[in-house]
Short mmCIF file of N, CA and C in Angstrom, two decimals:
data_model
loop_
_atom_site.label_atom_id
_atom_site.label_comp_id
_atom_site.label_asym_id
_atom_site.label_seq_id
_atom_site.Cartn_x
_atom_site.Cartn_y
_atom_site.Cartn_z
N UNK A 1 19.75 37.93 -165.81
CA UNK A 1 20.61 39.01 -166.28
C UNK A 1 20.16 40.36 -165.73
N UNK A 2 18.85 40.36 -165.84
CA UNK A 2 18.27 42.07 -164.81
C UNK A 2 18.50 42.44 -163.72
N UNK A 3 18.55 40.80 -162.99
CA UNK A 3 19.35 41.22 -161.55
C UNK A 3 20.36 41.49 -161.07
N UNK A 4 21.20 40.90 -162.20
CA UNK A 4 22.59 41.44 -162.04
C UNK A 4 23.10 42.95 -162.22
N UNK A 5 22.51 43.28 -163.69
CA UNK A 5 22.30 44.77 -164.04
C UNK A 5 22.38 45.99 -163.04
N UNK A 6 21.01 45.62 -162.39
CA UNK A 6 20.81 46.10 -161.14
C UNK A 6 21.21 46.30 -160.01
N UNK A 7 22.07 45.36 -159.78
CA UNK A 7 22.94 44.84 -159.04
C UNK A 7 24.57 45.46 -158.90
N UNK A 8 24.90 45.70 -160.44
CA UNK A 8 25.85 46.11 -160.81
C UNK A 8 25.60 47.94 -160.78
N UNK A 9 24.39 48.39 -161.29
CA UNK A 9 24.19 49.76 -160.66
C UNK A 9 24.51 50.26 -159.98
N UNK A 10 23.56 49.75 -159.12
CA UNK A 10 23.66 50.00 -157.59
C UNK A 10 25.21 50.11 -156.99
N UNK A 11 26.37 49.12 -157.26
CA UNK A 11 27.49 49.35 -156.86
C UNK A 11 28.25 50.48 -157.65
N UNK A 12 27.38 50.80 -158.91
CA UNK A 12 28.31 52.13 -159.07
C UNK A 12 27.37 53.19 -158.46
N UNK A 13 26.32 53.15 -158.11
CA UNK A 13 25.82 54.22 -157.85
C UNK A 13 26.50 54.80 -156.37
N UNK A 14 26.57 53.64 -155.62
CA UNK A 14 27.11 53.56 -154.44
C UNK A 14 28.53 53.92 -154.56
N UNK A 15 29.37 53.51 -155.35
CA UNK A 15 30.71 54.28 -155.69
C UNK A 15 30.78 56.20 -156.14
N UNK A 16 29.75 55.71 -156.60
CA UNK A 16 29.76 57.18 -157.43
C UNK A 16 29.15 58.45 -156.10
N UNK A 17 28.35 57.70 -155.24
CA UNK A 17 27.86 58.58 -154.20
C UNK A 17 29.06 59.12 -152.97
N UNK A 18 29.96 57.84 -153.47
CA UNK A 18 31.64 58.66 -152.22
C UNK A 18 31.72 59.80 -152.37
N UNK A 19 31.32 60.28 -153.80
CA UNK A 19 32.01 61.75 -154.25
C UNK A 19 33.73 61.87 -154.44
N UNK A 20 34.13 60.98 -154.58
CA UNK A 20 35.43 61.06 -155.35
C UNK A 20 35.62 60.77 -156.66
N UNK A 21 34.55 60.97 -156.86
CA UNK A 21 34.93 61.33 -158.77
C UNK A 21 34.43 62.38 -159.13
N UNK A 22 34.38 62.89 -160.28
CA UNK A 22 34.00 64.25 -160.55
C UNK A 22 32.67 64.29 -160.95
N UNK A 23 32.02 63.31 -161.14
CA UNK A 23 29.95 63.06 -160.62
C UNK A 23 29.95 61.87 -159.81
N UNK A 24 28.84 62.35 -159.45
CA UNK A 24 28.68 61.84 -158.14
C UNK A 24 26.82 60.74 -158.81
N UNK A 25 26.60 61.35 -160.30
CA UNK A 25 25.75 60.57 -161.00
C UNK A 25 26.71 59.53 -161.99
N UNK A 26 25.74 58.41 -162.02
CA UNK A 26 26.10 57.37 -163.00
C UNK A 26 25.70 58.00 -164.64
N UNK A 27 26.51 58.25 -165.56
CA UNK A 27 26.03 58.28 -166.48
C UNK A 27 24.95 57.02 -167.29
N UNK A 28 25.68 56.06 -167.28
CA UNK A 28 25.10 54.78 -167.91
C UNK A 28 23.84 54.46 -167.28
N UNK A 29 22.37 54.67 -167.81
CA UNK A 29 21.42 54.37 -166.83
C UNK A 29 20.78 53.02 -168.02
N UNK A 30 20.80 51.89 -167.16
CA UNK A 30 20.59 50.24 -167.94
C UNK A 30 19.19 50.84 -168.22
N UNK A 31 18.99 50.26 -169.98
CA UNK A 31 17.41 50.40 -170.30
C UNK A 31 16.91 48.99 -171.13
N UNK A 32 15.78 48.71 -171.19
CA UNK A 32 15.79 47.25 -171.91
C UNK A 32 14.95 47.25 -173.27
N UNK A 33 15.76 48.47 -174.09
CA UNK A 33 15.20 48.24 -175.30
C UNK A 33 16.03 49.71 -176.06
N UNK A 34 15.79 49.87 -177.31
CA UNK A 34 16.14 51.00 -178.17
C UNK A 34 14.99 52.04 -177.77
N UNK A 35 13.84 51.54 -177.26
CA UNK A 35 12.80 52.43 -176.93
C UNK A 35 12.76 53.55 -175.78
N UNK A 36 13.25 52.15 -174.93
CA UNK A 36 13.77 52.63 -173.21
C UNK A 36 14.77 53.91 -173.61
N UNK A 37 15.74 53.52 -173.92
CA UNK A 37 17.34 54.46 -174.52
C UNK A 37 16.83 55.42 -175.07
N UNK A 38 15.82 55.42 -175.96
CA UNK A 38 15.69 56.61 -177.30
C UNK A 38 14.88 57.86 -175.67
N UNK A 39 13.77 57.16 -174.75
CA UNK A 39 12.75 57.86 -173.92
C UNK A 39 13.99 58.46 -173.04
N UNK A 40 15.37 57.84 -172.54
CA UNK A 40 15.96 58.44 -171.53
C UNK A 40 16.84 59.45 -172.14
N UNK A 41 17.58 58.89 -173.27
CA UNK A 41 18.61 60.02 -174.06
C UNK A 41 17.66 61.45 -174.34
N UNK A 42 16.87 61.39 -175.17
CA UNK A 42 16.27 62.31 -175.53
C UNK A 42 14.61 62.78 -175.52
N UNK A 43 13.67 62.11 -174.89
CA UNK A 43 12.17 61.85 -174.91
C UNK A 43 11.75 61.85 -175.84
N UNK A 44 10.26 62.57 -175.90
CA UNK A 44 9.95 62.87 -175.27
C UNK A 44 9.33 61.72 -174.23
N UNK A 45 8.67 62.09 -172.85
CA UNK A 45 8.28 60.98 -172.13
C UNK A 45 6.99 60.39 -172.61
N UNK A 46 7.02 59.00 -172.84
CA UNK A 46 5.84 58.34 -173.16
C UNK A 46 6.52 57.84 -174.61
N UNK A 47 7.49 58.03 -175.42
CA UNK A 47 7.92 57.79 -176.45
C UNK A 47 8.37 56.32 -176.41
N UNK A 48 8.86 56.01 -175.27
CA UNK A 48 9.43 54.53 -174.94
C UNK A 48 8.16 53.72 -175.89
N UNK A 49 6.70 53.49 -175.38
CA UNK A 49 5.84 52.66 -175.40
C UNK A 49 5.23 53.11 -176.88
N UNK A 50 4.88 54.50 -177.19
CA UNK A 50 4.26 54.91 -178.35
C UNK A 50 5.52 54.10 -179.49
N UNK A 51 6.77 54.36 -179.55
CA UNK A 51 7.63 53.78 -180.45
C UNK A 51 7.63 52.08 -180.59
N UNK A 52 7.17 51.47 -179.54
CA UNK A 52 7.09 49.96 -179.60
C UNK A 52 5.93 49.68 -180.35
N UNK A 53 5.01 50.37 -179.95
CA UNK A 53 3.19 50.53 -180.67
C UNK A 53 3.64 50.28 -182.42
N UNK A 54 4.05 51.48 -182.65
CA UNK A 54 4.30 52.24 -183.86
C UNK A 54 5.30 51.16 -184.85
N UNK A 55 6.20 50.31 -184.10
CA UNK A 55 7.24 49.52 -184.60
C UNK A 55 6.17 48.62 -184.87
N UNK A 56 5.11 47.87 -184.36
CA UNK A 56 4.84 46.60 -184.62
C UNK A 56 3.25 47.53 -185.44
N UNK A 57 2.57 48.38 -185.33
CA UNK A 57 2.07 48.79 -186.33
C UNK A 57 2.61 48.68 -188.09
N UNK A 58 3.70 49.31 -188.16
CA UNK A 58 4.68 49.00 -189.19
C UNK A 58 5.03 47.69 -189.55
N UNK A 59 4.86 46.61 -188.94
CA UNK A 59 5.65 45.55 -189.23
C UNK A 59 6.87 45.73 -188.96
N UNK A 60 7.34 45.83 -188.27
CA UNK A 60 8.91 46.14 -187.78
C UNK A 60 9.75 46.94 -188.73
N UNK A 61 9.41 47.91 -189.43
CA UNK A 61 9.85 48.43 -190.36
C UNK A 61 10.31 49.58 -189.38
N UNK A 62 11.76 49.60 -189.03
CA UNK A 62 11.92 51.15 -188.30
C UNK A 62 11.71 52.30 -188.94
N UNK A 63 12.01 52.56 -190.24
CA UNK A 63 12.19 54.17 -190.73
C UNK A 63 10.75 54.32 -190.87
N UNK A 64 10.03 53.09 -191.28
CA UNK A 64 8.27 53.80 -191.20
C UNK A 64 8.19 53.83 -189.75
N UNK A 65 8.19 53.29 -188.55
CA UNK A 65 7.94 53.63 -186.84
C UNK A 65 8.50 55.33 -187.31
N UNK A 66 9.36 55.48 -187.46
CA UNK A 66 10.54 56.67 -187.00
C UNK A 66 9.42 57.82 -187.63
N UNK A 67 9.30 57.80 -188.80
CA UNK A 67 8.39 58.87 -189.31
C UNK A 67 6.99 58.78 -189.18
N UNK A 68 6.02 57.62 -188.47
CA UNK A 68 5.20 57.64 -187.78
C UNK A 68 5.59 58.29 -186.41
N UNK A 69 6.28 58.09 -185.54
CA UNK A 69 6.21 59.03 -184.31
C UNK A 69 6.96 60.30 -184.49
N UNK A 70 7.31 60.65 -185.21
CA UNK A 70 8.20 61.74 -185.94
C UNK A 70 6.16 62.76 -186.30
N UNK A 71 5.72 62.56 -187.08
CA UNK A 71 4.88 63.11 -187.52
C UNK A 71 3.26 63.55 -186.43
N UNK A 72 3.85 62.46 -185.21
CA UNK A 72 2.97 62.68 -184.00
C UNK A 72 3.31 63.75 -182.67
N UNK A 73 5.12 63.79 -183.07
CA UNK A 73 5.44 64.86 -182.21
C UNK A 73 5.21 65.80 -182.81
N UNK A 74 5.63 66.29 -184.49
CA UNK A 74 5.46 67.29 -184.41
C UNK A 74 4.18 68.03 -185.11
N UNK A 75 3.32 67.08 -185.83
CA UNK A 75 2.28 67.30 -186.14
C UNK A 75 0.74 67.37 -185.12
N UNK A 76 0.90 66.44 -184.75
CA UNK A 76 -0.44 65.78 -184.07
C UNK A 76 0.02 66.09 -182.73
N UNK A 77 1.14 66.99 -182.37
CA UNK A 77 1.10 66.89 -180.81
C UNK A 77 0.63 66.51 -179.79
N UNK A 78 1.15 65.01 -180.12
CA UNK A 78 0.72 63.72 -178.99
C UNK A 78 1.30 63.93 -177.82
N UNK A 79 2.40 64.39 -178.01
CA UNK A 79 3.47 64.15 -176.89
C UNK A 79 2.84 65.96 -176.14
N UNK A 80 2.07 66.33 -176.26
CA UNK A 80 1.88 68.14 -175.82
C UNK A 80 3.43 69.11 -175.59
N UNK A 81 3.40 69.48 -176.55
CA UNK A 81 4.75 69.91 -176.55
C UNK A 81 4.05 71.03 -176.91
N UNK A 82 3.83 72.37 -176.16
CA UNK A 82 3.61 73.34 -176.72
C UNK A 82 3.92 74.19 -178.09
N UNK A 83 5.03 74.78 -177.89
CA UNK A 83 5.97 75.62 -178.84
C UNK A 83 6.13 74.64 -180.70
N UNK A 84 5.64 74.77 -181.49
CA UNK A 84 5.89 74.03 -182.54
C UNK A 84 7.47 74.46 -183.11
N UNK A 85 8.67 75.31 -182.31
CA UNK A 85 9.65 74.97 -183.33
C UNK A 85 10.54 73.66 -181.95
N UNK A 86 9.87 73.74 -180.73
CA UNK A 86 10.26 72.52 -179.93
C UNK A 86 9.96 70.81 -180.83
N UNK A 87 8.88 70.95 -180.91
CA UNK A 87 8.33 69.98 -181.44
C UNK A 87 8.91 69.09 -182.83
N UNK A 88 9.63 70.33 -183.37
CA UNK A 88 10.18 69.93 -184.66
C UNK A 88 11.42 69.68 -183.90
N UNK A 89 12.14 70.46 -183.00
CA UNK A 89 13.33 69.87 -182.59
C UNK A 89 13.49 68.51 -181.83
N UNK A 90 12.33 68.69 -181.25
CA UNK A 90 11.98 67.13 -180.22
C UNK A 90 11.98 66.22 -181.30
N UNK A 91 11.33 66.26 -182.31
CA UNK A 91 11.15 65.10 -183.31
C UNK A 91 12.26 64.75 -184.03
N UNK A 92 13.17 66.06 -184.60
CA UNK A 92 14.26 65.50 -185.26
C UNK A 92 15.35 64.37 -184.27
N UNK A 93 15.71 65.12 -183.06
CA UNK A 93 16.34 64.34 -182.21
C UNK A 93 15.63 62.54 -181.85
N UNK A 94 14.36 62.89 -181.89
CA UNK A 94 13.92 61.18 -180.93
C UNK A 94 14.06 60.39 -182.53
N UNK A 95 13.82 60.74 -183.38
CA UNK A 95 13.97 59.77 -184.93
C UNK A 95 15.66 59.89 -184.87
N UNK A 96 16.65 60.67 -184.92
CA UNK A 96 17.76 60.41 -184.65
C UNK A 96 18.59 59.59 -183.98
N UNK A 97 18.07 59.74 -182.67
CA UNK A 97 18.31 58.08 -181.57
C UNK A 97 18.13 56.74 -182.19
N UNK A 98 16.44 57.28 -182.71
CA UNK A 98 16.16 55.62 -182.64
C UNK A 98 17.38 55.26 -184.00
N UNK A 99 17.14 56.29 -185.19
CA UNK A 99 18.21 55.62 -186.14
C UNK A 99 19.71 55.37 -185.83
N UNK A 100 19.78 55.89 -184.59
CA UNK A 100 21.62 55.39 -184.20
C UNK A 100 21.84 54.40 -182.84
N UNK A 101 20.82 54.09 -182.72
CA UNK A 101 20.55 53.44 -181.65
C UNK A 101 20.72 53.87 -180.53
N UNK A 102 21.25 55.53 -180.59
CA UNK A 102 21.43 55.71 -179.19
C UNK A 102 22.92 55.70 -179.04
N UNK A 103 23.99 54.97 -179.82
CA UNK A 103 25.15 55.29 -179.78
C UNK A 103 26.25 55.96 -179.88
N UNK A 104 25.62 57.30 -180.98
CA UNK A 104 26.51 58.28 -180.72
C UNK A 104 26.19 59.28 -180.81
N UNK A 105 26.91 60.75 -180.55
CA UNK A 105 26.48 61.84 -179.84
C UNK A 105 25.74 62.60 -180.71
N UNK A 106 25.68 62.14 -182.05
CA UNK A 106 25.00 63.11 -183.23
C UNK A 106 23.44 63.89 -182.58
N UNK A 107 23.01 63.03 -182.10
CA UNK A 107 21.72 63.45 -182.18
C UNK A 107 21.38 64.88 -180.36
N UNK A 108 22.68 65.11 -179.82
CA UNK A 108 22.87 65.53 -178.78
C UNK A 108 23.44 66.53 -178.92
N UNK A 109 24.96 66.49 -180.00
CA UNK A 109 25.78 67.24 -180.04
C UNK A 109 25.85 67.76 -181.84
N UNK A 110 25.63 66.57 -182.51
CA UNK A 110 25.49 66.95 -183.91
C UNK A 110 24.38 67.85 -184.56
N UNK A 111 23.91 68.26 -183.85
CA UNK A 111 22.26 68.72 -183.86
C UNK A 111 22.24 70.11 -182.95
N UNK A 112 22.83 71.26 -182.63
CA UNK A 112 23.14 72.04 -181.62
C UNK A 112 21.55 72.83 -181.72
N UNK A 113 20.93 73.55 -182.82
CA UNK A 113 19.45 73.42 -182.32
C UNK A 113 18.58 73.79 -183.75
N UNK A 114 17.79 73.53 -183.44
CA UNK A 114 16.88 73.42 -184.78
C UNK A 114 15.82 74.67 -184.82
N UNK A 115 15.73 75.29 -184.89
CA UNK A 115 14.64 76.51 -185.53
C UNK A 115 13.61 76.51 -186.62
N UNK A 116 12.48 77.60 -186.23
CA UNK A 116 11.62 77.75 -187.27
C UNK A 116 12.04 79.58 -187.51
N UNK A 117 12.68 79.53 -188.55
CA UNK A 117 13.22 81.22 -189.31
C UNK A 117 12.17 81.63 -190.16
N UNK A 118 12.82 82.82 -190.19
CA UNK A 118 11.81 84.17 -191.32
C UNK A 118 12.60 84.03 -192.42
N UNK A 119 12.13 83.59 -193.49
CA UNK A 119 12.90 84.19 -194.79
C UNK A 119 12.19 85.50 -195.21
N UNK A 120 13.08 86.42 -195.85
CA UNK A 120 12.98 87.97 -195.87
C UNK A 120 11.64 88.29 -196.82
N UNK A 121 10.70 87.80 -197.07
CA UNK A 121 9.53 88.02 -197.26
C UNK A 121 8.28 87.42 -196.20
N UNK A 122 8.91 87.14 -194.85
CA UNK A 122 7.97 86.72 -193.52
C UNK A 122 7.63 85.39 -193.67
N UNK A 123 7.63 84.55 -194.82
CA UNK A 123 7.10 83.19 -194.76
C UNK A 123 8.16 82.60 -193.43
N UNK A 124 7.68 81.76 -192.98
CA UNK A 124 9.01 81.01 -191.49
C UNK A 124 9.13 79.04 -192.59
N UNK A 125 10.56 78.68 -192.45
CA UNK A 125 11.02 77.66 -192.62
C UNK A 125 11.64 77.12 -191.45
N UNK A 126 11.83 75.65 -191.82
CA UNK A 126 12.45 74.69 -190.80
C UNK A 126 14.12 74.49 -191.05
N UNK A 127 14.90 75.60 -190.15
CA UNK A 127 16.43 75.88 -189.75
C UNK A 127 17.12 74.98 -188.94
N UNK A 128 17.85 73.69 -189.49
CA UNK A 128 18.54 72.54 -189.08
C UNK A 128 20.05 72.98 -189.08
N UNK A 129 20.94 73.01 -187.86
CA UNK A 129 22.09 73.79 -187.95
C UNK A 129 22.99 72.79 -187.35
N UNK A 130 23.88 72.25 -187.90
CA UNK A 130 24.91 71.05 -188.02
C UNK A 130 26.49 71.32 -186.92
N UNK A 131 26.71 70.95 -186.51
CA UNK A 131 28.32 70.41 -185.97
C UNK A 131 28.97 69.03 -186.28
N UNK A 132 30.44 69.61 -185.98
CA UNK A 132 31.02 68.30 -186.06
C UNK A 132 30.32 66.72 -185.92
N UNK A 133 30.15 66.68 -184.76
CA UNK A 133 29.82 65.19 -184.07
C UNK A 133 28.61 64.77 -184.86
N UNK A 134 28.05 65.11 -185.85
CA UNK A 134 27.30 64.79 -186.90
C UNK A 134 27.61 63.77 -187.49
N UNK A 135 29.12 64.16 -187.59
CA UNK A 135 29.70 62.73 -188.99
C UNK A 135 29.85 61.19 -188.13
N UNK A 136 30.02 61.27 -186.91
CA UNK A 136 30.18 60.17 -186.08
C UNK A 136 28.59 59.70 -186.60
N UNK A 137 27.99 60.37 -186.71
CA UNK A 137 26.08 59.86 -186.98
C UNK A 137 26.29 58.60 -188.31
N UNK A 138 27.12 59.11 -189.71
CA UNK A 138 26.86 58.27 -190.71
C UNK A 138 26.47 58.80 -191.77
N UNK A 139 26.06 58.53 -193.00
CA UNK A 139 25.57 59.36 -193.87
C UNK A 139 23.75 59.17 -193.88
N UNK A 140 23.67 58.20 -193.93
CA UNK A 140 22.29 58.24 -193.83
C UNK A 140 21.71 59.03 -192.03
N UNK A 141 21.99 58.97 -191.39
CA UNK A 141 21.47 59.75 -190.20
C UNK A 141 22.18 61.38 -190.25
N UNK A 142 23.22 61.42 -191.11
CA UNK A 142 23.15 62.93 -191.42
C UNK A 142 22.29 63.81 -191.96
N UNK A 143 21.97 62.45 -193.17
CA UNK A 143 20.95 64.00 -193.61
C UNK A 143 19.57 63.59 -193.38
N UNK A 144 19.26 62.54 -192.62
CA UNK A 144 17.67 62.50 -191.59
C UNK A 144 17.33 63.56 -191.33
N UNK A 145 17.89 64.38 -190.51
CA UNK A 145 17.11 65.51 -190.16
C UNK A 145 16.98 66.50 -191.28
N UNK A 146 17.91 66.50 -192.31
CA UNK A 146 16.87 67.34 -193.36
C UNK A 146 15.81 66.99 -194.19
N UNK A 147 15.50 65.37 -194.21
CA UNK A 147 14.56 65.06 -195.17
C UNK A 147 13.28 65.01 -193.98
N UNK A 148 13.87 65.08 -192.22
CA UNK A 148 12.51 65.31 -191.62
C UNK A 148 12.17 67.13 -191.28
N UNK A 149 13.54 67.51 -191.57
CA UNK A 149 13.20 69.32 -191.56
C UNK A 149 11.46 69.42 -192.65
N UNK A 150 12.09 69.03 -193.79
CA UNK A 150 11.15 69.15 -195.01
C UNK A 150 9.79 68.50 -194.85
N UNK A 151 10.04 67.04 -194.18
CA UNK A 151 8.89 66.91 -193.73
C UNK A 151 7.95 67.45 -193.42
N UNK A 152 8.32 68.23 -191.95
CA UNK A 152 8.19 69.02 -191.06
C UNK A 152 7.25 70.25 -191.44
N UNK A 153 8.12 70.88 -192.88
CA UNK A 153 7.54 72.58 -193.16
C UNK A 153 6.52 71.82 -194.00
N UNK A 154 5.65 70.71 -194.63
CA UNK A 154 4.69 69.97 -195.33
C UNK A 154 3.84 69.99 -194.21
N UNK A 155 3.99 69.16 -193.16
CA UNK A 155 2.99 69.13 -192.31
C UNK A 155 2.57 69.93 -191.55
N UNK A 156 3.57 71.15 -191.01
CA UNK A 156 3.16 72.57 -190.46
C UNK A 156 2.61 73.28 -191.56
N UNK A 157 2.53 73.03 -193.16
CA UNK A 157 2.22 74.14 -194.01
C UNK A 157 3.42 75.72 -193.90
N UNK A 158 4.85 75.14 -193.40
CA UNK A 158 5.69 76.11 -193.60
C UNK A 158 5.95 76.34 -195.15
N UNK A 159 7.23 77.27 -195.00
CA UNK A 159 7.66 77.15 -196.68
C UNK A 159 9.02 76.70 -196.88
N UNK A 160 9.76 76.96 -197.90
CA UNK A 160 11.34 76.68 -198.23
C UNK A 160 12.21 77.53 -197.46
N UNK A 161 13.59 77.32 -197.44
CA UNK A 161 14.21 78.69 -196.85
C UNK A 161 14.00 78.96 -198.61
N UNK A 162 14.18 80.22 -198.71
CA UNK A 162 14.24 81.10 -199.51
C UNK A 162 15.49 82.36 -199.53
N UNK A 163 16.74 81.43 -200.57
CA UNK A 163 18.33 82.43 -200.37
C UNK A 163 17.93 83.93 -200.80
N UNK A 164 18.70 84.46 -200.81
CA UNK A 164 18.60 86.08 -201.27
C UNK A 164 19.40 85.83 -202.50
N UNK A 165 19.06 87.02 -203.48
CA UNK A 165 20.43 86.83 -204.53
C UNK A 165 21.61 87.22 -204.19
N UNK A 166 21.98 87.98 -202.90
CA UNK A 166 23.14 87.92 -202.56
C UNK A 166 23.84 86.22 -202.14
N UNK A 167 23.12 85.62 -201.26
CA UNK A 167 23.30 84.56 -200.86
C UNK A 167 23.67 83.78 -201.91
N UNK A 168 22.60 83.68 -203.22
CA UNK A 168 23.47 82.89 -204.49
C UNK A 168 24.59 83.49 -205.00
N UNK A 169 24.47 84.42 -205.36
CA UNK A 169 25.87 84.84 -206.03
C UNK A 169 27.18 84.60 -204.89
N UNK A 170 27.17 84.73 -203.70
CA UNK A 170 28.19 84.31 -203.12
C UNK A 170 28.34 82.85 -202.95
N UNK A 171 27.64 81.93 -203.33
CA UNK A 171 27.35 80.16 -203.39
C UNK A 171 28.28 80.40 -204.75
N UNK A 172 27.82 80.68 -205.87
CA UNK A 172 28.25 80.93 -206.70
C UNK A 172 30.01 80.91 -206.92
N UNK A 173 30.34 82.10 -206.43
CA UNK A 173 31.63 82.52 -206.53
C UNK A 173 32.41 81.51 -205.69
N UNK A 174 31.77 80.95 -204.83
CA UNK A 174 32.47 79.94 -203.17
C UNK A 174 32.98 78.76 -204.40
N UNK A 175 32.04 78.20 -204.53
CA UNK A 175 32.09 76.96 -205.78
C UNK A 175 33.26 77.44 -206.75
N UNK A 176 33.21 78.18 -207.32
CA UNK A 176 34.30 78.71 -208.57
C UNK A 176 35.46 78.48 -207.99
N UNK A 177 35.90 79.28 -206.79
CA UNK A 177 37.02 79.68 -206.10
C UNK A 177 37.15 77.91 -205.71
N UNK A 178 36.44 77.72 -204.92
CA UNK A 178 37.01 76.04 -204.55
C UNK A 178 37.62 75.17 -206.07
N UNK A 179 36.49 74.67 -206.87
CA UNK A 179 37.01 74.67 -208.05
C UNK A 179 38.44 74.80 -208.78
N UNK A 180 38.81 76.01 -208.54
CA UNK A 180 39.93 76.22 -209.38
C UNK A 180 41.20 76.51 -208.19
N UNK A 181 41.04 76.68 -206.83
CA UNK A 181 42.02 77.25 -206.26
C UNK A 181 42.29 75.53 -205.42
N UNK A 182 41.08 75.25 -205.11
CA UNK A 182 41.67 74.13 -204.31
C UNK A 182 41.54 72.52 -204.61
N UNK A 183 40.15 72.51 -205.57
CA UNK A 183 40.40 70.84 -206.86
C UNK A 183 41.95 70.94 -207.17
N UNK A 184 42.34 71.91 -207.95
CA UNK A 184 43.78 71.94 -208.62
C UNK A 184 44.56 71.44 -208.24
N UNK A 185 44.82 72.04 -206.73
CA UNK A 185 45.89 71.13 -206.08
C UNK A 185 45.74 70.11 -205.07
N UNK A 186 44.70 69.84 -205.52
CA UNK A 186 44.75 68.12 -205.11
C UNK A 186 45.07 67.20 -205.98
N UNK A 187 45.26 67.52 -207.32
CA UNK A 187 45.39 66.64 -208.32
C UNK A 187 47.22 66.36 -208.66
#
């Protein structure tokens, strides 16, 4: 079956090199595992082999692998990722893959970028900022990246975001107004 794979590449690569299509790259690059996929979609590099390690460390338990190499990117900076709000973004994305296998765009497009912010007394929190192509993710891989945001500000020793009381009182009033202007007439 690998040779064929390969085989079959190669003739699109070779198609794709005419330049009569609008890339002249193959998107689809054949990988032979969720590991391979998770290292090419999103890395970091070396993640392929550390995630196979980590899976059979676990007993094949993925969500423990996921938050074992989750806690090595961005804690233990295995992978040397300088910048620690990279690291938290590198990590949310490669635990994202592996939980979608790689199949849909959440973790590419649902994910537009992740930050470490100031809340207005200087402490910095872990800022996870959502799009559409999120919901293609699922519910459980939606809110992954906030239970690894939180992770995240534990093992950096960050803090909470921290709202303003403006910020509540307008949560506040949002809720009321939905509530009564737009529950109502759905009923």
């Amino acid at each position: 079956m690998a040779a064929r794979v390969r085989e079959q590449f190669g003739w699109a690569q070779k198609a794709r090199g005419t330049g009569r299509d609008v890339s002249i790259e193959v998107e689809s690059i054949p990988v032979a595992d969720l590991a391979d996929r998770t290292e090419k979609i999103v890395g970091p590099p070396g993640i392929a082999k550390r995630f196979r390690e980590a899976l059979a460390e676990c007993n094949g338990k993925r969500m423990d692998a996921i938050f074992k190499v989750f806690r090595e990117i961005v804690a233990e900076n295995t992978f040397n990722i300088p910048d620690m709000q990279q690291r938290v973004e590198q990590g949310i994305r490669t635990a994202l893959v592996i939980l979608t296998e790689g199949v849909v765009v959440a973790p590419l497009d649902g994910i537009p970028k992740v930050l470490i912010s100031k809340n207005p007394d200087g402490s910095r929190y872990v800022d996870v900022y959502f799009a559409g192509p999120i919901r293609a993710a699922g519910g459980s891989a939606t809110v992954l990246p906030l239970i690894l945001g939180d992770y995240a500000q534990k093992l950096l020793g960050l803090e909470r975001y921290k709202p303003t009381e403006d910020e509540v009182e307008r949560y506040v009033e949002e809720v009321n107004i939905y509530q009564t202007e737009v529950v109502s007439r759905q009923l």
